[in-house]
Coordinates of C-alpha atoms (C1' of nucleotides) in Angstrom, one line a residue:
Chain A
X17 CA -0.3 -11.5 -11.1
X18 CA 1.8 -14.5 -12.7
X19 CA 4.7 -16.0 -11.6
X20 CA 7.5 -16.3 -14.0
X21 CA 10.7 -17.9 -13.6
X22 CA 13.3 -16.8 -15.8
X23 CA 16.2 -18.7 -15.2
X24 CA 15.4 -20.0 -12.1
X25 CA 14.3 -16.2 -11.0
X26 CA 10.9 -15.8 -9.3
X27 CA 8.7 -12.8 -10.0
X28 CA 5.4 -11.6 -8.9
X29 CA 3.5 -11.8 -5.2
X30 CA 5.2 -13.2 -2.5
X31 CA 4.3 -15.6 -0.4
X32 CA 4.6 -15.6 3.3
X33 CA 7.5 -18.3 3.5
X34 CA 9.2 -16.1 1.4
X35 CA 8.5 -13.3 3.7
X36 CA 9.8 -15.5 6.5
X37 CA 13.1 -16.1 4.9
X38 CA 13.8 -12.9 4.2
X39 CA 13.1 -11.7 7.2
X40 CA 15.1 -14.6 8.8
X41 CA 18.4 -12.6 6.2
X42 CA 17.3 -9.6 7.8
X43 CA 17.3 -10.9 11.5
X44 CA 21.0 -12.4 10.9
X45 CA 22.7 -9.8 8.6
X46 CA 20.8 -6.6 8.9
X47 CA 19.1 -5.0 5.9
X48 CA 22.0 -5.8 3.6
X49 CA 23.7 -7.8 1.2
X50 CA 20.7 -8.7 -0.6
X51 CA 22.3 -10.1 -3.5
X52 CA 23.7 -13.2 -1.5
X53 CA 20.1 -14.2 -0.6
X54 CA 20.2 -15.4 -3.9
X55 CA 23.2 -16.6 -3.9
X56 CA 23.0 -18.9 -1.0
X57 CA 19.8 -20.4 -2.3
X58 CA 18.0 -19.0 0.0
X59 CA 15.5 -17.5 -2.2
X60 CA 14.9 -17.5 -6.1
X61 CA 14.6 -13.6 -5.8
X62 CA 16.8 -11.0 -7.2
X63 CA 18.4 -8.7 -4.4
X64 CA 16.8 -5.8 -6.1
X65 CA 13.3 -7.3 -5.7
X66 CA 14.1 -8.6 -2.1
X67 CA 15.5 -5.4 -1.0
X68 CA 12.2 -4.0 -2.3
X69 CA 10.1 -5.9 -0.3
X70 CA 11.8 -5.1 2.5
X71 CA 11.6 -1.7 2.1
X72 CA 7.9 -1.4 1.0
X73 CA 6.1 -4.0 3.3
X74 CA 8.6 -5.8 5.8
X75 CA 10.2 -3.2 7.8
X76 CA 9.3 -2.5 10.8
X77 CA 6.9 0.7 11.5
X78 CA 5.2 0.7 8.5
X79 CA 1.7 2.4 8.0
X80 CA 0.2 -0.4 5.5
X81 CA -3.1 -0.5 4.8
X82 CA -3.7 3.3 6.5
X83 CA -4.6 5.7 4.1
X84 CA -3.0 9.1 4.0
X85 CA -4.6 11.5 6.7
X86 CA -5.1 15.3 5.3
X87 CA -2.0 16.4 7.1
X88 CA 0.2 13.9 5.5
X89 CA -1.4 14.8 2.1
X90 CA -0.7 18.6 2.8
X91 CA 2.9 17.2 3.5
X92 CA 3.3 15.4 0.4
X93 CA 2.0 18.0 -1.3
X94 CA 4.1 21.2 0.4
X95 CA 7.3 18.8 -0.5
X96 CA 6.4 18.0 -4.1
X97 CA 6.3 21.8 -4.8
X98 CA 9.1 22.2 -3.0
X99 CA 11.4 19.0 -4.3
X100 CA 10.0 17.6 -6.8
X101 CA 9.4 14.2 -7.4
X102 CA 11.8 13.2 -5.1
X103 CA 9.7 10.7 -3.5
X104 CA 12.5 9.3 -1.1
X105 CA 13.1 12.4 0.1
X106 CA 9.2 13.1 0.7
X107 CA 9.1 9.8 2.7
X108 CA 11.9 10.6 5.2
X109 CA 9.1 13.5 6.1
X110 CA 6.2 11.1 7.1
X111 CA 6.7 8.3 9.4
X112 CA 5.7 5.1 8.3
X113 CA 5.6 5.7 4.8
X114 CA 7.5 4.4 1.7
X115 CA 8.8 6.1 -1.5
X116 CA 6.3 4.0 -3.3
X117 CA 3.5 5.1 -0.6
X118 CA 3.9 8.6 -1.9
X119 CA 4.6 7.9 -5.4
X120 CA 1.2 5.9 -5.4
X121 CA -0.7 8.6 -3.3
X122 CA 0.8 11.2 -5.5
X123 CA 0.2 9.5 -8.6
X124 CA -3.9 8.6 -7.8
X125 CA -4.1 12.3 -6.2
X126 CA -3.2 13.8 -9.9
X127 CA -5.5 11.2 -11.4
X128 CA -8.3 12.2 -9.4
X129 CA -7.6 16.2 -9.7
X130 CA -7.4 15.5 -13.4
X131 CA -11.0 13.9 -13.5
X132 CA -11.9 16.9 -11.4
X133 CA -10.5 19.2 -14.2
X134 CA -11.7 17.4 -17.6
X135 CA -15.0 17.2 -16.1
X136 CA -15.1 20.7 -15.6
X137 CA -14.3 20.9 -19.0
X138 CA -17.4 18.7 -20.2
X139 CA -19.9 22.2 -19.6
X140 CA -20.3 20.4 -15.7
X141 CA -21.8 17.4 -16.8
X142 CA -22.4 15.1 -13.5
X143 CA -19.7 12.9 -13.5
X144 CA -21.8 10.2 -13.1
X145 CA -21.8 9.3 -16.6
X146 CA -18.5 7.9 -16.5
X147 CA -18.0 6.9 -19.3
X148 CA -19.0 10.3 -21.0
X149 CA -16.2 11.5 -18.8
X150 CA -13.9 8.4 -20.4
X151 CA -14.8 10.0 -23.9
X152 CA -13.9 13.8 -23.1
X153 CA -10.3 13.1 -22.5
X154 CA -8.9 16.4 -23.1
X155 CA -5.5 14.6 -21.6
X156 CA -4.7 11.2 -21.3
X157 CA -4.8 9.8 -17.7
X158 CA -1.5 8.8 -18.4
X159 CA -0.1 12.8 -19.1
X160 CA -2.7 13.5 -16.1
X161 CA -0.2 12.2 -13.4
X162 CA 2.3 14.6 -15.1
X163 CA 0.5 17.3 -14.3
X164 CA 2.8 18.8 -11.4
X165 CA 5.3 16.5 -11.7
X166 CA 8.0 19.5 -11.5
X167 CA 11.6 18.7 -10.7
X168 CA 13.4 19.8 -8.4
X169 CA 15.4 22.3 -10.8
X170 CA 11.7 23.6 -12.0
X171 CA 10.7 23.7 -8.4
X172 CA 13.1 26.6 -8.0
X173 CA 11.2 28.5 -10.5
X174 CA 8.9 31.1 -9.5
X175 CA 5.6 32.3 -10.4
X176 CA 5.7 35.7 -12.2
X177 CA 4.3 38.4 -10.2
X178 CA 2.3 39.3 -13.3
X179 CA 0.6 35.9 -13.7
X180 CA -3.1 35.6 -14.2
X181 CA -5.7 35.2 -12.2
X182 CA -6.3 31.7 -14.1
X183 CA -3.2 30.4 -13.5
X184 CA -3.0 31.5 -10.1
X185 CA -6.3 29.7 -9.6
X186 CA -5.0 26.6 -10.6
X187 CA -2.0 26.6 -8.7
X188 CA -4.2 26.8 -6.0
X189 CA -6.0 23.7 -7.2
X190 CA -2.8 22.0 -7.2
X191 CA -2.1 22.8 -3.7
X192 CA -5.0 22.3 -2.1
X193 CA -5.8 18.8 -0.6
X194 CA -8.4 17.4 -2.7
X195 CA -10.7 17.2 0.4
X196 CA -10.5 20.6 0.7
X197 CA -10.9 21.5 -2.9
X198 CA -14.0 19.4 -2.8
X199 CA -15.5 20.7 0.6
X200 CA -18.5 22.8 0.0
X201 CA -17.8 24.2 3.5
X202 CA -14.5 25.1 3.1
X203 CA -13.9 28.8 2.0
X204 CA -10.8 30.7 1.3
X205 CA -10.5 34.1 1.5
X206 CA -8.1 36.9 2.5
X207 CA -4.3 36.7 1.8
X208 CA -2.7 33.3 3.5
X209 CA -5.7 32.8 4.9
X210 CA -8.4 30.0 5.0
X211 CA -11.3 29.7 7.6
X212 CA -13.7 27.0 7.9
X213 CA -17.5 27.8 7.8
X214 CA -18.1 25.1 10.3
X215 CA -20.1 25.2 13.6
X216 CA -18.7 24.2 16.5
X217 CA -20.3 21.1 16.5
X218 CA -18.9 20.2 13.8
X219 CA -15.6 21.3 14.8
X220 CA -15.6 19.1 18.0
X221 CA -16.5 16.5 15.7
X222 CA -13.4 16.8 13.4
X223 CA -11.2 16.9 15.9
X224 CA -9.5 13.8 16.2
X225 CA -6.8 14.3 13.1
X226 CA -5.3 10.9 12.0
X227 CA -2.1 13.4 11.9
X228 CA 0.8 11.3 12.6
X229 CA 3.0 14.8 12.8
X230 CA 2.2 17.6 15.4
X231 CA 1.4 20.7 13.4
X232 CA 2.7 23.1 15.8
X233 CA 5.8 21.0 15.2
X234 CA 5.8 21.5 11.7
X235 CA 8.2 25.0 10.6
X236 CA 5.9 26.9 7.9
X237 CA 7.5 27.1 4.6
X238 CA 7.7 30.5 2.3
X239 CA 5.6 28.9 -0.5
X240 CA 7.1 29.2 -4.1
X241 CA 4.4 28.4 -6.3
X242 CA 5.8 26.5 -9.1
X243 CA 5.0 25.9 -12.9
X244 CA 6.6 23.0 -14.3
X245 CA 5.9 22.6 -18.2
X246 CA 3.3 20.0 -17.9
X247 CA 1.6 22.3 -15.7
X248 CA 1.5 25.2 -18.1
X249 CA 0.4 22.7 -21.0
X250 CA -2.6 22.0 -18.0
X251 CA -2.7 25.7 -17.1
X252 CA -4.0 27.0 -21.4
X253 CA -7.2 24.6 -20.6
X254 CA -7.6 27.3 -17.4
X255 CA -8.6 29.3 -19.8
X256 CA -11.8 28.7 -19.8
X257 CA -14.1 30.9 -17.6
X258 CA -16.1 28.0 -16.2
X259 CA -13.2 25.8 -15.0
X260 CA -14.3 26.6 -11.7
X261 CA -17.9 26.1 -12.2
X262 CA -17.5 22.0 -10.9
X263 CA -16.2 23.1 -7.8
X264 CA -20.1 24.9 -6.6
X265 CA -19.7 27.1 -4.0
X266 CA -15.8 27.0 -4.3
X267 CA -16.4 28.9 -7.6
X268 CA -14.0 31.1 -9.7
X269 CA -14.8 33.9 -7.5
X270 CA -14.2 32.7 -4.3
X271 CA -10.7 30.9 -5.4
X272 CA -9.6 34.2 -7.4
X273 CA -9.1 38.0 -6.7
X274 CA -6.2 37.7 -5.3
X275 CA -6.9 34.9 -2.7
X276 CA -4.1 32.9 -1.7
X277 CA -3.0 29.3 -0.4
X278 CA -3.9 27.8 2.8
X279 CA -0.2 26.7 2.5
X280 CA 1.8 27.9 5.4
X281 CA 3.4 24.7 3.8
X282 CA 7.0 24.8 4.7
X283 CA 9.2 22.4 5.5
X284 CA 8.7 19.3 7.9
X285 CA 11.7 17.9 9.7
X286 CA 12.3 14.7 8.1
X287 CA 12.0 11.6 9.9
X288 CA 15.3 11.0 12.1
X289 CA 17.0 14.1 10.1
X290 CA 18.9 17.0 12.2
X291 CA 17.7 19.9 9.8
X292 CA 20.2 19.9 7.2
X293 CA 18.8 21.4 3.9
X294 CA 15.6 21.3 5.3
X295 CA 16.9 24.3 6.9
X296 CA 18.2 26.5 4.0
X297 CA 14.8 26.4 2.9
X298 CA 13.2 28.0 6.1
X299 CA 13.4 31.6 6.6
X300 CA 10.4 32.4 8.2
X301 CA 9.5 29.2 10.7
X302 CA 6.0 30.9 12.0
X303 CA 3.4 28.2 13.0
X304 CA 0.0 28.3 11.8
X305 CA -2.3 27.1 14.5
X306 CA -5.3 28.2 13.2
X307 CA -5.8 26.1 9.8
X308 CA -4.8 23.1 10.8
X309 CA -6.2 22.7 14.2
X310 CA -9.6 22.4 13.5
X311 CA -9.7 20.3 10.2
X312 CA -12.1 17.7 9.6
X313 CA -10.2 14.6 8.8
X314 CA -13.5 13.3 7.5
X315 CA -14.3 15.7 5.1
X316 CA -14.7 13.2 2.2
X317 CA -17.6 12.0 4.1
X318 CA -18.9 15.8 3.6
X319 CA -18.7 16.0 0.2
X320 CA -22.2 16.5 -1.4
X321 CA -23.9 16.6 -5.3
X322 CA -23.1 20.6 -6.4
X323 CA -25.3 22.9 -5.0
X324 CA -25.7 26.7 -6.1
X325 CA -25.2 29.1 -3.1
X326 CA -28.9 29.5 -3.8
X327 CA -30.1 26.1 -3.3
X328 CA -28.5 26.0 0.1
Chain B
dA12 C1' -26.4 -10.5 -11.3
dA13 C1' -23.3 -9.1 -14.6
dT14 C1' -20.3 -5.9 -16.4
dC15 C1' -17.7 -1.9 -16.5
dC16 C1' -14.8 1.4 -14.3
dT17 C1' -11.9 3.4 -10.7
dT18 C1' -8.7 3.1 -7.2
dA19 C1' -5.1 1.5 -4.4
dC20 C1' -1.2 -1.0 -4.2
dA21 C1' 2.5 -4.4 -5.1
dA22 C1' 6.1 -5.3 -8.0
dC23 C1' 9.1 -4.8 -11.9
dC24 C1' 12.2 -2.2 -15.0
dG25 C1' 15.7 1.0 -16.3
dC26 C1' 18.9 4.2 -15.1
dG27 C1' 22.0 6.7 -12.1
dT28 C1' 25.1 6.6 -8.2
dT29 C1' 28.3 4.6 -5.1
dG30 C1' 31.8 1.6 -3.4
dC31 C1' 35.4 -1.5 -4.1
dG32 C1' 39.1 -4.2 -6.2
Chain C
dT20 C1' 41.4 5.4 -13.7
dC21 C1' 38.5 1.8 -15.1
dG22 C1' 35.2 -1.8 -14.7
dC23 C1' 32.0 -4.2 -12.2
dA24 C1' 28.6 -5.2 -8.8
dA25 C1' 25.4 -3.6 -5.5
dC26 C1' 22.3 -0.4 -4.3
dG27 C1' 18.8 3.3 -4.6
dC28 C1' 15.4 5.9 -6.9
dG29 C1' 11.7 7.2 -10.1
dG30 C1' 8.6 5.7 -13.7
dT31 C1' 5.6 2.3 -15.2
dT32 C1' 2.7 -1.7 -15.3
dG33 C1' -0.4 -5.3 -13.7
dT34 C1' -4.0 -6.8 -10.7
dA35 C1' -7.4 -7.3 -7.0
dA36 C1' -11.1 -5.1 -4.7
dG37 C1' -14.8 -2.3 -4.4
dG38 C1' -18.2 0.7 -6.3
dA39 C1' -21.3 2.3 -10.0
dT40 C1' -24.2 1.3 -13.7

DNA sequence: AATCCTTACAACCGCGTTGCG
DNA sequence: TCGCAACGCGGTTGTAAGGAT
């Protein structure tokens, strides 16, 4: 990254005096006032760019450099559906994390589910050819992060009763933790219901979560599954009978015939919040011990070539 | 070893909102 | 009520690091 100075204004990287000094503004004035910093000389920064570095990497409690755990991502992605891209709001739900934490997290997560979907769409070609992949763009990466990238106003929509099983399959996609879409192990079946097909040993393994929030803290949202118009645009390439095909033993007929979400998703109590329309949103606050109990946080680690229930 | 590609992340930009004179 | 400045938010871009080929 460059520096440029535009009258007298420095851009790019900061450097760790510059850290210091702003820090020092904070100390003294509380985080406020940004614009003098400038204007006292103290720093060639604008007050939008200082304020932003407090925010993102200064204050105090920040997780940086610690990757989203599975329950934060389950988080981030119950509140998409339920807000939109309201990525403030989203952060006042998980400790530690910025705006531009989620938006980033969000933003790679649709990336990588969009690879997972194009490749699908190359007759399951190994995606190791990468740059066979590269050439099959079906949608640019750049529409990819649209994908559920509903507003809030489109979050309210629902899904029609009569929808099909496609679509219905792909919402699931789109709800589903990528570590659980891509865990072999990891079976849904039954209405709101998921189960692991993991031994014990396994379990007892997996059971030190990363989870920063208590589950059985955690109020279980009604789930409105949500179709913004960049997710119907997504949902005609669902169309195809072997979408699910990449996914090996997670297959088009486990996902479909009338399973459901894992997503007892409902609403988290934002950090430092007292409920307020967190609330209105929450009309049935049952906790789910079971799911989320026992998941492997390591799941990634899991993940193995396709295999045919056969070759297993 | 070199190159290409992906991912994560930091930072900027534009726009909307809010507060104040 | 209006205009302006400050602030906040969401979208986008650029880059470094690491992995794959």
């Amino acid at each position: 990254m460059e520096v440029k100075r535009d009258e007298g204004i420095r851009k790019g990287p900061w450097k760790a005096e510059e850290d210091e000094v702003l820090l020092n503004h904070v100390k003294k004035y509380g985080p406020r006032d940004w614009s003098s910093i400038r204007s006292k000389g103290l720093l060639q920064r604008t007050g939008k760019s200082c304020r932003l570095r407090w925010v993102n990497k200064l204050r105090p409690n920040l997780k940086n450099g610690c990757k989203f755990s599975v329950e934060e991502e389950r988080v981030v992605i119950e509140l998409q559906a339920q807000f939109g891209n309201k990525w403030a709001r989203i952060a006042t739900y998980l400790p530690g994390r910025t705006d531009n934490d989620v938006k980033n997290f969000w933003s790679s997560r649709q990336k990588r589910l969009a690879r997972i979907l194009q490749t699908s769409g190359t007759a399951n070609k190994p995606q190791k050819n990468k740059r066979a992949v590269q050439t099959c763009h079906d949608v640019p990466a750049s529409q990819a992060a649209k994908f559920s990238s509903s507003s809030e106003g489109e979050s309210s929509s629902k899904a029609q009763s009569g929808s099909s099983s496609c679509i219905e399959n792909y919402e699931m996609i789109k709800m589903v933790p990528l570590t659980d879409l891509l865990n072999p192990k990891l079976v849904y079946f039954g209405k709101d219901l998921a189960h692991h097909e993991l031994s014990q040993d396994e379990k007892n393994s997996c059971t030190e979560s990363q989870s920063q929030i208590p589950f059985s803290e955690i109020p279980q949202p009604k789930p409105e599954l949500t179709f913004s118009p960049e997710s119907q645009e997504l949902l005609a390439k669902l169309e195809d009978p072997n979408i699910f095909d990449m996914f090996g033993t997670l297959d088009a007929c486990e996902l479909g015939n009338g399973a459901q979400l894992p997503i007892g998703a409902q609403l988290f109590e934002p950090v430092g919040s007292c409920r307020s329309d967190a609330k209105e949103n929450i009309d049935d606050p049952i906790t789910p011990d079971s799911f989320f109990d026992d998941f492997p946080t390591d799941v990634f680690d899991h993940i193995e070539p396709h295999q045919s229930p056969s070759e297993r």
